[in-house]
Short mmCIF file of C-alpha atoms in Angstrom, two decimals:
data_model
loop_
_atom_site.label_atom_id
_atom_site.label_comp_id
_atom_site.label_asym_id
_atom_site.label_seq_id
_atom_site.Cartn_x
_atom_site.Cartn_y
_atom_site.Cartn_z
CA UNK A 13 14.05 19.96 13.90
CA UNK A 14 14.85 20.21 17.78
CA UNK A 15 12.00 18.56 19.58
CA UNK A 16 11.15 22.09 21.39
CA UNK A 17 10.03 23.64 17.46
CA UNK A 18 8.68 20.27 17.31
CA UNK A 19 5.68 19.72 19.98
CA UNK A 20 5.39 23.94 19.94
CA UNK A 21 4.30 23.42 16.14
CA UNK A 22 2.48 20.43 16.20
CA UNK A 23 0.54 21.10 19.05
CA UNK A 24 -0.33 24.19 18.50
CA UNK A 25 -1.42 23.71 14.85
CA UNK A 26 -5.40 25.31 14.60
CA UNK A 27 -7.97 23.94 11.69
CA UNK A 28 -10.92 25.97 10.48
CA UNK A 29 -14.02 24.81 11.78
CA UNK A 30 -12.53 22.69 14.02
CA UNK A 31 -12.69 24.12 17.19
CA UNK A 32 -12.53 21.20 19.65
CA UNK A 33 -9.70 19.49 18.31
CA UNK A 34 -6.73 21.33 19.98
CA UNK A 35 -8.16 20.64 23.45
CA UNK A 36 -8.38 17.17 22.77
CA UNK A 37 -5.27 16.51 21.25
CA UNK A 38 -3.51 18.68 23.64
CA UNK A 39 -5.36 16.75 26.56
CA UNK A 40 -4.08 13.20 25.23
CA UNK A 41 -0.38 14.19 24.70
CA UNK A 42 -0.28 15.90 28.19
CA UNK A 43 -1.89 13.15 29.76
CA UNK A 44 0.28 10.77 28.36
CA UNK A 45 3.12 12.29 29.52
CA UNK A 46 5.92 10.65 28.02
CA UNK A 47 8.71 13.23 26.11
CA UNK A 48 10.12 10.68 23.90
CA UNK A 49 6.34 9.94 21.95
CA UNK A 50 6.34 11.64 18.88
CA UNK A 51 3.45 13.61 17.63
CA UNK A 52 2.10 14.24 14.58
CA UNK A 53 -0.98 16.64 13.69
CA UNK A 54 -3.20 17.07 9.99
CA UNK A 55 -1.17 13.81 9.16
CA UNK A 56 -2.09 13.11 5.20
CA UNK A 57 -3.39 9.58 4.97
CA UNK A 58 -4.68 7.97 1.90
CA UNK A 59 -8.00 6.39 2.23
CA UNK A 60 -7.49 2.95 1.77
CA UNK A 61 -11.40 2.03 1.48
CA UNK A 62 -11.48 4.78 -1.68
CA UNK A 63 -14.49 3.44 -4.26
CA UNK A 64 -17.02 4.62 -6.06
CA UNK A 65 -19.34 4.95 -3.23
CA UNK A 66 -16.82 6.19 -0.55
CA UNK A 67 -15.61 9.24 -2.73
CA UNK A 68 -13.40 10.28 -0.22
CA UNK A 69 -9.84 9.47 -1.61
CA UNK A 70 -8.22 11.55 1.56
CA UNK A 71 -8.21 13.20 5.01
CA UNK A 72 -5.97 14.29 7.78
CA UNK A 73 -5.67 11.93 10.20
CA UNK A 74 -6.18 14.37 13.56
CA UNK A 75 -3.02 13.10 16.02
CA UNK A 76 -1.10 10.23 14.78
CA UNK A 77 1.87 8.65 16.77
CA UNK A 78 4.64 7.32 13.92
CA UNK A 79 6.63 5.40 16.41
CA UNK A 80 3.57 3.75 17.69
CA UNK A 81 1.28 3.24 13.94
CA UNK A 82 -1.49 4.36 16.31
CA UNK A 83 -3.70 7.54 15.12
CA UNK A 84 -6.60 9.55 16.29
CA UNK A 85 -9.60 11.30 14.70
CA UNK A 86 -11.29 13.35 16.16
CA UNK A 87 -15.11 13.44 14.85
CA UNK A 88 -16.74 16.89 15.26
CA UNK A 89 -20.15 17.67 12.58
CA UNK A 90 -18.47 19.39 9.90
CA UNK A 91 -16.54 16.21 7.28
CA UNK A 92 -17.89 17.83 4.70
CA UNK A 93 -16.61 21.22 5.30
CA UNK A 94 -13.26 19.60 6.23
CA UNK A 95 -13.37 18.00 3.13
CA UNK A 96 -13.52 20.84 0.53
CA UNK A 97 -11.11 22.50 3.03
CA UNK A 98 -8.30 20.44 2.30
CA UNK A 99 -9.15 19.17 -1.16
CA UNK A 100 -6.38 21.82 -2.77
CA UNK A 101 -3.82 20.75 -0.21
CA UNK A 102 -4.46 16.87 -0.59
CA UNK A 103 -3.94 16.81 -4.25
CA UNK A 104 -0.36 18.25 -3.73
CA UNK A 105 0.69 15.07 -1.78
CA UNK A 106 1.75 11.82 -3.22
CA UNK A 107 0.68 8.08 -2.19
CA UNK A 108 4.43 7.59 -0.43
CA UNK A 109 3.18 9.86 2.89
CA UNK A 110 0.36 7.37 2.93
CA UNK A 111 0.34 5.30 6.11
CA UNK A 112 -1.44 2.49 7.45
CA UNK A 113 -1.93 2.69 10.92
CA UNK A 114 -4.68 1.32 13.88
CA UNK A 115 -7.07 4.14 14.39
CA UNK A 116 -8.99 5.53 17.30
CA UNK A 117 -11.74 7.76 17.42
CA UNK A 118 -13.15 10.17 19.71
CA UNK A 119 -16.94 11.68 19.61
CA UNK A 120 -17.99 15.30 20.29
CA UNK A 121 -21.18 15.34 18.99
CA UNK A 122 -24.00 12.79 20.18
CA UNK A 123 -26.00 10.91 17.31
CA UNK A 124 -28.52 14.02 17.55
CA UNK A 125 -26.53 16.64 16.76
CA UNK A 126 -26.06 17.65 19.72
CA UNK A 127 -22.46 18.11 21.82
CA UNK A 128 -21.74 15.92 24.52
CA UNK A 129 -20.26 16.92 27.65
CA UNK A 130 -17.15 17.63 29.30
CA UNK A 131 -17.24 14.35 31.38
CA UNK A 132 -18.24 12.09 28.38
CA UNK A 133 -15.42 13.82 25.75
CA UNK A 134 -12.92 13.33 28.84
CA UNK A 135 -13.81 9.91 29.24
CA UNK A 136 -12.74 9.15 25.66
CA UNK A 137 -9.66 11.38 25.72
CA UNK A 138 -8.46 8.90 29.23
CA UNK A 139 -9.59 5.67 27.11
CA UNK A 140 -7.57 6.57 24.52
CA UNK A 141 -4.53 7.82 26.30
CA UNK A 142 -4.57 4.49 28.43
CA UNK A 143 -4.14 2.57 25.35
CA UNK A 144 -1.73 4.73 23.60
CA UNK A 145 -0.12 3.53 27.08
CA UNK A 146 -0.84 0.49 26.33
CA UNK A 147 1.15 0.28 23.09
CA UNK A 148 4.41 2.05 24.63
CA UNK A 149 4.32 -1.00 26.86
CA UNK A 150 4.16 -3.58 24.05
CA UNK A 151 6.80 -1.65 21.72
CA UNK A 152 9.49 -1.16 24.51
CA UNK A 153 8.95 -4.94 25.38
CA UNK A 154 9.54 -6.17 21.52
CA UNK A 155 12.11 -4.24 20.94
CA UNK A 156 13.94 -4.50 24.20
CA UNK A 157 14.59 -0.64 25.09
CA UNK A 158 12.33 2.19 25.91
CA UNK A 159 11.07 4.33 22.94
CA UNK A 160 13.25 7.30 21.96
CA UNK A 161 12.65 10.35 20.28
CA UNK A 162 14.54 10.71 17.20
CA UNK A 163 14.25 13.36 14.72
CA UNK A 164 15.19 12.92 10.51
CA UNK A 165 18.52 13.81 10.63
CA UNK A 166 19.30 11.09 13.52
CA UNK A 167 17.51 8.66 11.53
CA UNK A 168 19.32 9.63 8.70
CA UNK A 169 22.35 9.14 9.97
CA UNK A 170 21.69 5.63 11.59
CA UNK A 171 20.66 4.59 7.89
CA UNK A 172 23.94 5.76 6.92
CA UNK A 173 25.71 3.74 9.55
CA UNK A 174 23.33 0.94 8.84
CA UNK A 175 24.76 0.78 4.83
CA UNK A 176 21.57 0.38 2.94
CA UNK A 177 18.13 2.56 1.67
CA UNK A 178 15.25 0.29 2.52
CA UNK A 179 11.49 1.25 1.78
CA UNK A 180 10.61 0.53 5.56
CA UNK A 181 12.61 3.35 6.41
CA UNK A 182 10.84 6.09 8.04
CA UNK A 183 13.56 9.08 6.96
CA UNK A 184 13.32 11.76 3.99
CA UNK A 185 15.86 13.87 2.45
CA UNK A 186 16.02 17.33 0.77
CA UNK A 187 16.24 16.68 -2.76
CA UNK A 188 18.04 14.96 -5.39
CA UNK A 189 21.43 17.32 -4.40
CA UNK A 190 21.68 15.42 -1.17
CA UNK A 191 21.10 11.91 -2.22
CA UNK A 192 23.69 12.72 -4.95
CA UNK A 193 26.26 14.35 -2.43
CA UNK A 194 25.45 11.38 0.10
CA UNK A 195 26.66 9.06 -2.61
CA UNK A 196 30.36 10.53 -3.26
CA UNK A 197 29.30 13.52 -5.01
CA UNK A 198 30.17 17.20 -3.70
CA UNK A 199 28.02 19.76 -5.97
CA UNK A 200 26.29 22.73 -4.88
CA UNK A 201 22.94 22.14 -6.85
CA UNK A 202 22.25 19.12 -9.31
CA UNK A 203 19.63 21.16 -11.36
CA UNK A 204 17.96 17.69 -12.53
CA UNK A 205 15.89 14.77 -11.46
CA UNK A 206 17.96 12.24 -13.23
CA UNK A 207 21.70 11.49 -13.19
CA UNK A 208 24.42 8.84 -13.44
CA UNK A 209 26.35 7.38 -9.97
CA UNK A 210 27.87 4.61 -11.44
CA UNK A 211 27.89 1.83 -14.49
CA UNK A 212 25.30 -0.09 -12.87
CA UNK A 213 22.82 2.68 -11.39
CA UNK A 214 21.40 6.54 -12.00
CA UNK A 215 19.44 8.04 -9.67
CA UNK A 216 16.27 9.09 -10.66
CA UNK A 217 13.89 11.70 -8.02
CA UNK A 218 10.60 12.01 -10.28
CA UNK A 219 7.32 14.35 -9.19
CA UNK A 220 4.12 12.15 -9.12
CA UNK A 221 1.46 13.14 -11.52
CA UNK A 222 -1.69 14.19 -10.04
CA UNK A 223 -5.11 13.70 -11.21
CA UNK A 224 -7.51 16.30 -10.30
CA UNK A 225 -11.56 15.62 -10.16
CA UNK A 226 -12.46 17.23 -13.67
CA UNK A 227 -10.06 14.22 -15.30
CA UNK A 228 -7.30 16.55 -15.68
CA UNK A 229 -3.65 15.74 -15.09
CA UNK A 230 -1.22 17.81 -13.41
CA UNK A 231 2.44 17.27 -14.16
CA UNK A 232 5.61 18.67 -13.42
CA UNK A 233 7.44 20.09 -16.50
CA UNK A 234 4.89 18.28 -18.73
CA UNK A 235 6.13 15.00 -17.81
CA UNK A 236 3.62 12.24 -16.60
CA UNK A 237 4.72 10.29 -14.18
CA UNK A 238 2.53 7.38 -12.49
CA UNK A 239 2.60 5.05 -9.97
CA UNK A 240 0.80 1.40 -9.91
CA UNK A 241 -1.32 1.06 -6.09
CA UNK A 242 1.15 -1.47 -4.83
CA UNK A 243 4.46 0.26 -6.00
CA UNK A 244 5.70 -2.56 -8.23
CA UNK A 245 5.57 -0.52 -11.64
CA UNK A 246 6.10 3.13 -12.72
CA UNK A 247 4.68 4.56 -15.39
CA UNK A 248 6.51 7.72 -17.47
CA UNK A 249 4.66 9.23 -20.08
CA UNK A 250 7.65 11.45 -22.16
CA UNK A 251 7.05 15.09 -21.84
CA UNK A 252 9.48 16.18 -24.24
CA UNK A 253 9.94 13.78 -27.61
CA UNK A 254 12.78 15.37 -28.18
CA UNK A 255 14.94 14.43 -25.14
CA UNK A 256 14.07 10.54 -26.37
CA UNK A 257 16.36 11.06 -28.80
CA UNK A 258 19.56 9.41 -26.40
CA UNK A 259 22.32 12.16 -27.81
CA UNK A 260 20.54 14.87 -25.95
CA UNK A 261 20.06 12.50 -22.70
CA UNK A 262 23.80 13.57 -21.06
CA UNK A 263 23.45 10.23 -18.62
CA UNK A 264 22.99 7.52 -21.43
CA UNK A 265 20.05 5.31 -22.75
CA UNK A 266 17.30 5.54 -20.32
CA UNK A 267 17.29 1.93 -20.26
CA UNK A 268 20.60 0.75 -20.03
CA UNK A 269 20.90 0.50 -16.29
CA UNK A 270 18.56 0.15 -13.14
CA UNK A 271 17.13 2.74 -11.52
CA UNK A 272 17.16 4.05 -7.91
CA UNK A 273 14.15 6.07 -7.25
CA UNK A 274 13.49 8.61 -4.56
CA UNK A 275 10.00 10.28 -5.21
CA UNK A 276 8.98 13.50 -3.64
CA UNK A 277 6.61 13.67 -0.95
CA UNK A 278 5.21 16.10 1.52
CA UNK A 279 6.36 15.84 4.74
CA UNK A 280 4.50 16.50 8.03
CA UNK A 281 4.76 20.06 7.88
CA UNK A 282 3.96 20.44 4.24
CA UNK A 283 7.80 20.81 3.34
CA UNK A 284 8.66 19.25 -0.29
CA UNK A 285 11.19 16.03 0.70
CA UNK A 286 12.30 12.79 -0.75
CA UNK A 287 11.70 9.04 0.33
CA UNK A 288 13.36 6.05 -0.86
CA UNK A 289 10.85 3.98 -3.31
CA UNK A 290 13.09 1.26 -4.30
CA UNK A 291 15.37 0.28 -7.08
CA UNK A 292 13.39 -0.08 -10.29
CA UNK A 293 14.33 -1.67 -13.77
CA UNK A 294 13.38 -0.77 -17.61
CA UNK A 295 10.69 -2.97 -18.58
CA UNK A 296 8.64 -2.05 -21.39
CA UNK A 297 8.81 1.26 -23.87
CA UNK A 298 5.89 2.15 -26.25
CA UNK A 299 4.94 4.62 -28.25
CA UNK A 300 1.27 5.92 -29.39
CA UNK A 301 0.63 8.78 -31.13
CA UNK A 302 3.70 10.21 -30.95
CA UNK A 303 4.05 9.60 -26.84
CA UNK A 304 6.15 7.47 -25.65
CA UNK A 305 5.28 5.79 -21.92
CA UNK A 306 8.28 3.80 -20.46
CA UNK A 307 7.35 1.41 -17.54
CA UNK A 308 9.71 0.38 -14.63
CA UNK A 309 9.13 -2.96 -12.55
CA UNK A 310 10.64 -2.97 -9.02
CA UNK A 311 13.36 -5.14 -8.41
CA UNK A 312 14.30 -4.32 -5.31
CA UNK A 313 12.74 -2.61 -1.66
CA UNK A 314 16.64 -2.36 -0.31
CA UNK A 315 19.89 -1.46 -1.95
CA UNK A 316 23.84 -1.23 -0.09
CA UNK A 317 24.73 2.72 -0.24
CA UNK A 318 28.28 1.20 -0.96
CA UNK A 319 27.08 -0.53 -4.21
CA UNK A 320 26.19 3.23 -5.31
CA UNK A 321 29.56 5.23 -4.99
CA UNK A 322 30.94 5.97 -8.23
CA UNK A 323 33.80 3.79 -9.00
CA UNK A 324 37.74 4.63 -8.72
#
């Protein structure tokens, strides 16, 4: 996406109920004033301090800077409106668009309820754009260069020239059709999650299981797939007993090789993508009741591109 479609989006993106937030956010990227900082708006974080007495698993994270791990929330007197606003959207995302980032925060409303003023929200907005300053500074001097805008395709193609998939890196992809055509493949449309590249590797681009508040599980073609808080271990509960049975599996055992996993996410404008969650290998198979759950262990957070071309 050119960066044009980009800011006009993003900064122009309106939330019901929240009626101060475009000024502000529109105040602190103008101020700024720097074209190559990258905005993000409503960006889907996963509440890290989730318990049983902080029920709220997840928000959207007001203005968050990617190049920068630096976000802002903006606190008006409606979180629990906001909440049961987004509820159906959150449970559609997946922990990979989960970030952990430095937060700021900026005050509308006084500790009575009441708004404060122009000068005192403008005060914040200046403290917080001064910092965000701040942290341009200290990222251009570590890395050597000035920041630079850079959009998913030109990330995508520096990983390409770089020769390796990495969990650290911050690109997505369409679907399991492009992985498989990046890789030495040339088809129009896979039609399935899971396929062969080579004798040591299939790919594998599952849908998360998601767990709604009445205890209910929704899955993706009936098949249950989980994933442990840290990332180490998948979890696939079989939706189908009768694709265990290997002569109906057309890529083989499923655990005869290692898998690399790409697991669908939601990207920043709510688009369905892919990320890169590591290369993952058959660990344990059980079955209870007639289901079978398979669990994969993590082996790996980077693998050569190379190492998954098909071989001549």
């Amino acid at each position: 996406m050119e960066k044009l479609e980009h800011l006009a989006l993003m900064l122009n993106k309106r939330t019901k109920g929240k009626k101060y937030e475009n000024f502000v956010i529109n105040s602190i990227y103008t101020k700024i004033a720097n074209p190559d900082l990258i905005p993000i708006t409503q960006q889907y974080v996963k509440n890290p301090n989730y318990s049983k007495t902080n029920k709220k698993k997840y928000y959207l994270l007001d203005l968050y800077f990617p190049q920068l791990k630096y976000g802002i929330e903006v606190d008006e007197s409606h979180h629990l409106a906001e909440e049961n606003i987004i509820l159906d959207e959150i449970r559609a995302e997946d922990v990979l668009s989960a970030i952990q980032c430095e937060e700021g925060r900026i005050a509308i409303f006084n500790s009575d309820g009441s708004p404060k003023t122009y000068d005192e929200v403008n005060a914040q907005i200046c403290e917080q754009v001064n910092y965000v300053k701040k942290l341009i500074s200290k990222k251009e001097k570590e890395d050597g260069k000035s920041i630079s805008w850079e959009n998913n395709e030109q990330r995508k193609k520096a990983i390409l020239e770089k020769g390796f998939f990495s969990t650290t890196d911050d690109v997505d992809y369409e679907g399991v059709t492009e992985i498989y055509n990046l890789l030495g493949h040339n088809v129009e449309n896979l039609g399935r999650c899971f396929v062969k590249l080579n004798s040591s590797y299939k790919l594998w681009v599952p849908y998360l299981a998601i767990k709604l508040d009445d205890g209910t599980v929704k899955t993706k073609n009936g098949w249950e797939n989980t994933l442990s808080e840290d990332k180490s271990t998948i979890f696939e509960v079989v939706g189908d007993m009768e694709k265990c049975d290997t002569k109906n599996v057309p890529d083989g055992d499923w655990h005869d090789v290692d898998r690399v996993i790409f697991m669908h996410i939601r990207d920043s404008f709510g688009m369905d993508r892919v990320k890169f969650l590591g290369v993952y290998s058959p660990s344990n198979l059980k079955t209870n009741n007639g289901v079978q759950t398979r669990t994969y262990k993590r082996i790996a957070t980077e693998i050569k591109i190379k190492d998954l071309f098909p071989v001549p």
